[in-house]
Short mmCIF file of C-alpha atoms in Angstrom, two decimals:
data_model
loop_
_atom_site.label_atom_id
_atom_site.label_comp_id
_atom_site.label_asym_id
_atom_site.label_seq_id
_atom_site.Cartn_x
_atom_site.Cartn_y
_atom_site.Cartn_z
CA UNK A 10 -31.73 -44.50 27.26
CA UNK A 11 -28.26 -44.17 28.64
CA UNK A 12 -25.54 -41.93 27.32
CA UNK A 13 -21.90 -43.05 27.41
CA UNK A 14 -19.37 -40.32 27.80
CA UNK A 15 -15.89 -40.97 26.41
CA UNK A 16 -12.79 -39.40 27.83
CA UNK A 17 -10.71 -37.54 25.29
CA UNK A 18 -7.55 -39.30 24.24
CA UNK A 19 -5.09 -37.23 26.25
CA UNK A 20 -2.18 -39.45 25.35
CA UNK A 21 -2.63 -39.02 21.61
CA UNK A 22 -3.05 -35.25 21.95
CA UNK A 23 0.07 -34.88 24.08
CA UNK A 24 2.07 -37.09 21.71
CA UNK A 25 1.06 -35.02 18.69
CA UNK A 26 1.85 -31.75 20.44
CA UNK A 27 5.20 -33.13 21.56
CA UNK A 28 5.98 -34.18 17.98
CA UNK A 29 5.04 -30.71 16.75
CA UNK A 30 7.30 -29.09 19.33
CA UNK A 31 10.18 -31.36 18.28
CA UNK A 32 9.71 -30.50 14.63
CA UNK A 33 9.70 -26.79 15.39
CA UNK A 34 12.64 -26.97 17.75
CA UNK A 35 15.99 -26.08 16.23
CA UNK A 36 19.20 -27.72 17.40
CA UNK A 37 21.51 -25.67 19.54
CA UNK A 38 23.42 -23.30 17.30
CA UNK A 39 21.47 -24.38 14.21
CA UNK A 40 20.64 -20.93 12.89
CA UNK A 41 24.03 -19.50 13.88
CA UNK A 42 25.81 -22.43 12.27
CA UNK A 43 23.84 -22.03 9.04
CA UNK A 44 24.66 -18.32 8.86
CA UNK A 45 28.33 -18.99 9.57
CA UNK A 46 28.48 -21.66 6.83
CA UNK A 47 26.83 -19.34 4.29
CA UNK A 48 29.25 -16.54 5.17
CA UNK A 49 32.18 -18.91 4.79
CA UNK A 50 30.86 -20.22 1.45
CA UNK A 51 30.46 -16.69 0.07
CA UNK A 52 33.91 -15.68 1.31
CA UNK A 53 35.43 -18.78 -0.33
CA UNK A 54 33.61 -18.21 -3.62
CA UNK A 55 34.57 -14.53 -4.01
CA UNK A 56 38.22 -15.20 -5.05
CA UNK A 57 37.06 -17.94 -7.43
CA UNK A 58 34.49 -15.65 -9.01
CA UNK A 59 37.04 -12.85 -9.38
CA UNK A 60 39.49 -15.27 -11.00
CA UNK A 61 36.91 -16.43 -13.54
CA UNK A 62 35.64 -12.91 -14.23
CA UNK A 63 39.11 -11.44 -14.72
CA UNK A 64 40.07 -14.25 -17.11
CA UNK A 65 37.53 -12.86 -19.60
CA UNK A 66 39.03 -9.35 -19.55
CA UNK A 67 42.10 -7.78 -21.07
CA UNK A 68 45.18 -6.92 -19.06
CA UNK A 69 44.80 -3.21 -19.81
CA UNK A 70 41.25 -3.19 -18.42
CA UNK A 71 42.47 -4.98 -15.30
CA UNK A 72 44.98 -2.22 -14.67
CA UNK A 73 42.49 0.58 -15.30
CA UNK A 74 39.49 -0.97 -13.49
CA UNK A 75 40.51 -3.99 -11.33
CA UNK A 76 36.97 -4.70 -10.07
CA UNK A 77 35.13 -3.96 -13.30
CA UNK A 78 32.61 -6.24 -14.97
CA UNK A 79 33.90 -8.72 -17.59
CA UNK A 80 31.92 -7.27 -20.46
CA UNK A 81 32.31 -7.72 -23.35
CA UNK A 82 33.76 -11.19 -22.82
CA UNK A 83 37.25 -11.72 -24.23
CA UNK A 84 38.54 -15.23 -24.97
CA UNK A 85 41.96 -14.13 -26.20
CA UNK A 86 43.59 -14.92 -22.84
CA UNK A 87 42.39 -18.54 -22.98
CA UNK A 88 43.71 -18.99 -26.51
CA UNK A 89 47.03 -17.49 -25.50
CA UNK A 90 47.36 -19.65 -22.38
CA UNK A 91 46.35 -22.81 -24.24
CA UNK A 92 48.73 -22.35 -27.19
CA UNK A 93 51.57 -19.95 -26.33
CA UNK A 94 51.57 -20.93 -22.67
CA UNK A 95 51.44 -24.62 -23.67
CA UNK A 96 48.60 -25.36 -21.29
CA UNK A 97 47.27 -27.84 -23.81
CA UNK A 98 50.35 -30.04 -23.23
CA UNK A 99 50.31 -29.53 -19.46
CA UNK A 100 46.62 -30.33 -19.23
CA UNK A 101 46.96 -33.50 -21.31
CA UNK A 102 49.94 -34.71 -19.27
CA UNK A 103 48.15 -34.10 -15.97
CA UNK A 104 45.04 -35.85 -17.22
CA UNK A 105 46.96 -38.92 -18.40
CA UNK A 106 49.01 -39.22 -15.22
CA UNK A 107 46.16 -38.53 -12.81
CA UNK A 108 43.50 -40.69 -14.46
CA UNK A 109 45.97 -43.53 -15.02
CA UNK A 110 47.26 -43.44 -11.44
CA UNK A 111 43.78 -43.25 -9.90
CA UNK A 112 42.43 -46.03 -12.11
CA UNK A 113 45.37 -48.34 -11.41
CA UNK A 114 45.41 -47.64 -7.68
CA UNK A 115 41.64 -48.03 -7.28
CA UNK A 116 41.52 -51.28 -9.26
CA UNK A 117 44.34 -52.92 -7.32
CA UNK A 118 43.10 -51.63 -3.98
CA UNK A 119 39.51 -52.79 -4.56
CA UNK A 120 40.60 -56.35 -5.29
CA UNK A 121 43.06 -56.40 -2.40
CA UNK A 122 40.55 -54.88 0.02
CA UNK A 123 37.93 -57.49 -0.85
CA UNK A 124 40.38 -60.33 -0.26
CA UNK A 125 41.57 -58.85 3.02
CA UNK A 126 38.03 -58.18 4.24
CA UNK A 127 36.83 -61.73 3.60
CA UNK A 128 39.97 -63.55 4.75
CA UNK A 129 40.46 -64.95 8.26
CA UNK A 130 44.11 -65.81 7.82
CA UNK A 131 46.63 -64.34 10.25
CA UNK A 132 49.07 -63.83 7.43
CA UNK A 133 46.65 -61.64 5.50
CA UNK A 134 45.79 -59.78 8.69
CA UNK A 135 49.47 -58.94 9.09
CA UNK A 136 49.60 -57.95 5.41
CA UNK A 137 46.69 -55.58 5.98
CA UNK A 138 48.60 -53.99 8.86
CA UNK A 139 51.57 -53.51 6.55
CA UNK A 140 49.35 -51.74 4.02
CA UNK A 141 47.76 -49.52 6.67
CA UNK A 142 51.18 -48.62 8.09
CA UNK A 143 51.86 -46.86 4.80
CA UNK A 144 49.54 -44.09 5.98
CA UNK A 145 52.00 -43.11 8.70
CA UNK A 146 54.82 -42.18 6.29
CA UNK A 147 54.28 -39.23 3.93
CA UNK A 148 55.31 -40.33 0.46
CA UNK A 149 57.25 -37.12 -0.17
CA UNK A 150 59.78 -38.08 2.52
CA UNK A 151 60.86 -41.00 0.32
CA UNK A 152 61.50 -38.90 -2.77
CA UNK A 153 65.23 -39.66 -2.89
CA UNK A 154 64.87 -43.49 -2.80
CA UNK A 155 62.03 -43.20 -5.31
CA UNK A 156 64.22 -41.17 -7.64
CA UNK A 157 67.02 -43.74 -7.50
CA UNK A 158 64.54 -46.60 -7.97
CA UNK A 159 63.01 -45.01 -11.07
CA UNK A 160 66.44 -44.12 -12.38
CA UNK A 161 67.45 -47.77 -12.11
CA UNK A 162 64.41 -48.79 -14.17
CA UNK A 163 64.93 -45.98 -16.69
CA UNK A 164 61.65 -44.30 -15.75
CA UNK A 165 62.98 -40.87 -14.80
CA UNK A 166 61.50 -38.18 -17.06
CA UNK A 167 58.66 -40.56 -17.86
CA UNK A 168 54.95 -40.05 -17.36
CA UNK A 169 54.61 -43.80 -16.77
CA UNK A 170 57.09 -43.65 -13.89
CA UNK A 171 55.24 -40.71 -12.33
CA UNK A 172 51.93 -42.54 -12.72
CA UNK A 173 53.30 -45.65 -10.97
CA UNK A 174 54.57 -43.57 -8.06
CA UNK A 175 51.19 -41.95 -7.56
CA UNK A 176 49.37 -45.27 -7.90
CA UNK A 177 51.56 -46.94 -5.27
CA UNK A 178 51.20 -43.97 -2.93
CA UNK A 179 47.40 -44.24 -3.03
CA UNK A 180 47.14 -47.94 -2.19
CA UNK A 181 47.29 -47.68 1.65
CA UNK A 182 44.50 -45.10 1.91
CA UNK A 183 42.33 -46.88 -0.64
CA UNK A 184 42.69 -50.26 1.08
CA UNK A 185 41.93 -48.67 4.46
CA UNK A 186 38.65 -47.19 3.21
CA UNK A 187 37.49 -50.05 1.00
CA UNK A 188 38.25 -52.83 3.50
CA UNK A 189 35.97 -51.16 6.03
CA UNK A 190 33.11 -51.02 3.53
CA UNK A 191 33.53 -54.60 2.36
CA UNK A 192 33.39 -55.83 5.96
CA UNK A 193 30.01 -54.15 6.42
CA UNK A 194 28.45 -56.25 3.63
CA UNK A 195 26.72 -59.42 4.86
CA UNK A 196 28.30 -62.69 3.71
CA UNK A 197 24.83 -64.04 2.89
CA UNK A 198 25.02 -62.11 -0.39
CA UNK A 199 27.99 -64.19 -1.50
CA UNK A 200 26.35 -67.42 -0.39
CA UNK A 201 23.24 -66.61 -2.41
CA UNK A 202 25.37 -65.75 -5.45
CA UNK A 203 27.25 -69.05 -5.19
CA UNK A 204 23.96 -70.95 -5.00
CA UNK A 205 22.88 -69.19 -8.21
CA UNK A 206 26.04 -70.43 -9.91
CA UNK A 207 28.21 -67.30 -9.89
CA UNK A 208 31.95 -67.75 -9.66
CA UNK A 209 34.23 -65.61 -7.52
CA UNK A 210 35.00 -63.05 -10.24
CA UNK A 211 31.34 -62.61 -11.23
CA UNK A 212 30.37 -62.25 -7.59
CA UNK A 213 33.04 -59.61 -7.04
CA UNK A 214 32.35 -57.55 -10.16
CA UNK A 215 28.55 -57.77 -10.38
CA UNK A 216 27.55 -57.82 -6.72
CA UNK A 217 30.22 -56.59 -4.33
CA UNK A 218 31.77 -53.70 -6.27
CA UNK A 219 28.41 -52.00 -7.08
CA UNK A 220 27.49 -52.14 -3.40
CA UNK A 221 30.63 -50.23 -2.38
CA UNK A 222 30.32 -47.67 -5.16
CA UNK A 223 30.12 -44.71 -2.73
CA UNK A 224 33.39 -45.82 -1.15
CA UNK A 225 35.02 -46.19 -4.56
CA UNK A 226 33.86 -42.70 -5.54
CA UNK A 227 35.25 -41.30 -2.28
CA UNK A 228 38.60 -42.96 -2.90
CA UNK A 229 38.71 -41.66 -6.48
CA UNK A 230 38.05 -38.07 -5.46
CA UNK A 231 40.40 -38.10 -2.48
CA UNK A 232 43.19 -39.44 -4.69
CA UNK A 233 42.46 -37.36 -7.80
CA UNK A 234 42.74 -33.98 -6.06
CA UNK A 235 46.22 -34.35 -4.46
CA UNK A 236 47.67 -35.98 -7.58
CA UNK A 237 46.33 -33.21 -9.82
CA UNK A 238 47.70 -30.52 -7.50
CA UNK A 239 51.04 -32.18 -6.68
CA UNK A 240 54.09 -30.13 -7.54
CA UNK A 241 57.11 -31.87 -5.98
CA UNK A 242 57.17 -35.21 -7.80
CA UNK A 243 56.70 -33.77 -11.33
CA UNK A 244 59.35 -31.17 -10.57
CA UNK A 245 61.90 -33.80 -9.49
CA UNK A 246 61.03 -36.70 -11.80
CA UNK A 247 60.29 -34.83 -15.05
CA UNK A 248 62.98 -32.98 -16.99
CA UNK A 249 61.55 -32.05 -20.38
CA UNK A 250 58.95 -29.33 -20.66
CA UNK A 251 56.77 -31.38 -23.02
CA UNK A 252 56.02 -33.75 -20.12
CA UNK A 253 55.29 -31.17 -17.43
CA UNK A 254 52.02 -31.39 -15.53
CA UNK A 255 49.77 -28.43 -14.78
CA UNK A 256 51.33 -27.33 -11.43
CA UNK A 257 54.89 -27.29 -12.80
CA UNK A 258 53.76 -25.75 -16.08
CA UNK A 259 51.83 -23.11 -14.15
CA UNK A 260 54.95 -21.96 -12.33
CA UNK A 261 56.82 -21.76 -15.64
CA UNK A 262 53.91 -19.82 -17.11
CA UNK A 263 53.95 -17.41 -14.17
CA UNK A 264 57.61 -16.69 -14.79
CA UNK A 265 57.15 -15.98 -18.50
CA UNK A 266 53.85 -14.06 -18.32
CA UNK A 267 54.27 -12.25 -15.00
CA UNK A 268 52.73 -9.03 -16.35
CA UNK A 269 49.97 -10.60 -18.46
CA UNK A 270 47.39 -10.94 -15.70
CA UNK A 271 44.52 -11.91 -17.98
CA UNK A 272 46.41 -14.93 -19.32
CA UNK A 273 47.49 -15.87 -15.80
CA UNK A 274 43.89 -15.91 -14.64
CA UNK A 275 42.93 -17.99 -17.67
CA UNK A 276 45.64 -20.51 -16.83
CA UNK A 277 44.39 -20.75 -13.24
CA UNK A 278 40.84 -21.37 -14.47
CA UNK A 279 42.06 -24.14 -16.80
CA UNK A 280 43.88 -25.77 -13.88
CA UNK A 281 40.82 -25.54 -11.61
CA UNK A 282 38.01 -26.63 -13.96
CA UNK A 283 38.63 -30.44 -13.74
CA UNK A 284 38.45 -30.36 -9.93
CA UNK A 285 35.19 -28.41 -9.97
CA UNK A 286 33.64 -30.79 -12.52
CA UNK A 287 34.76 -33.80 -10.47
CA UNK A 288 33.19 -32.51 -7.27
CA UNK A 289 29.95 -31.56 -9.04
CA UNK A 290 29.63 -35.00 -10.62
CA UNK A 291 30.64 -37.07 -7.58
CA UNK A 292 29.13 -35.02 -4.74
CA UNK A 293 26.26 -37.43 -4.11
CA UNK A 294 28.54 -40.46 -4.01
CA UNK A 295 31.07 -38.66 -1.79
CA UNK A 296 28.42 -37.74 0.77
CA UNK A 297 27.04 -41.29 0.73
CA UNK A 298 30.52 -42.70 1.24
CA UNK A 299 31.47 -40.34 4.06
CA UNK A 300 28.19 -40.77 5.96
CA UNK A 301 27.88 -44.55 5.56
CA UNK A 302 27.41 -46.22 8.89
CA UNK A 303 26.54 -43.00 10.73
CA UNK A 304 22.80 -43.66 10.74
CA UNK A 305 21.00 -46.72 12.05
#
């Protein structure tokens, strides 16, 4: 009887140990970076938490105990800011202008970006360069020509005029982002859709747009935030207080209620809530849109 001795699989053992070492190895600065990010997040959240907490207190308690706990909760400041401070009107105006501008800009830019991404014409290539060149000029530098243009059309002191300005200002950035995403989609998808009998509109709406949804969400968020926070255009283009947006109304509110700190904090919370909700809802899509193409 003969006995066969087998050599241990050194290669497999070394590979497994190497994989274990790689899993346990931290990148350079990983722990320090995590600690720094947590410290920054806490430091950034402290003012926000103080603003929310102080909005549920009375002004007298803020003067007597500035860092006290908001208990019992008081909602009088929110009612006062919403009615007497006219934040209901400001909030509605901002919502109409911002949502309308973002919807119009995103719709037009998505269709234009798809056409530019799939076209091989030199003329459309030059047109794309014209669109992208709009990123080099800040829109606020053209406020005087814009004012005269809207005045000629009778759109000064109009929420529609303000919405059109914001929509036009967002087209270059939106086309720049969406064109890049459309070019990453394989043309075989369109060929298969045409074989199945889909026309151009059905192919665009049902196949191409859902595939660039992260990019669309990124464009929506990156356009919603600056429009909601913009102060200069509403200040110049709007004249009646009933049409003011939140930033302009907030400055007016600060002037009238300079000593009512509880109501001021409530107004700031009202102005901030839509942005927080937007980021919470669209975080997953934003991350997917920003990291697309970074991994193989």
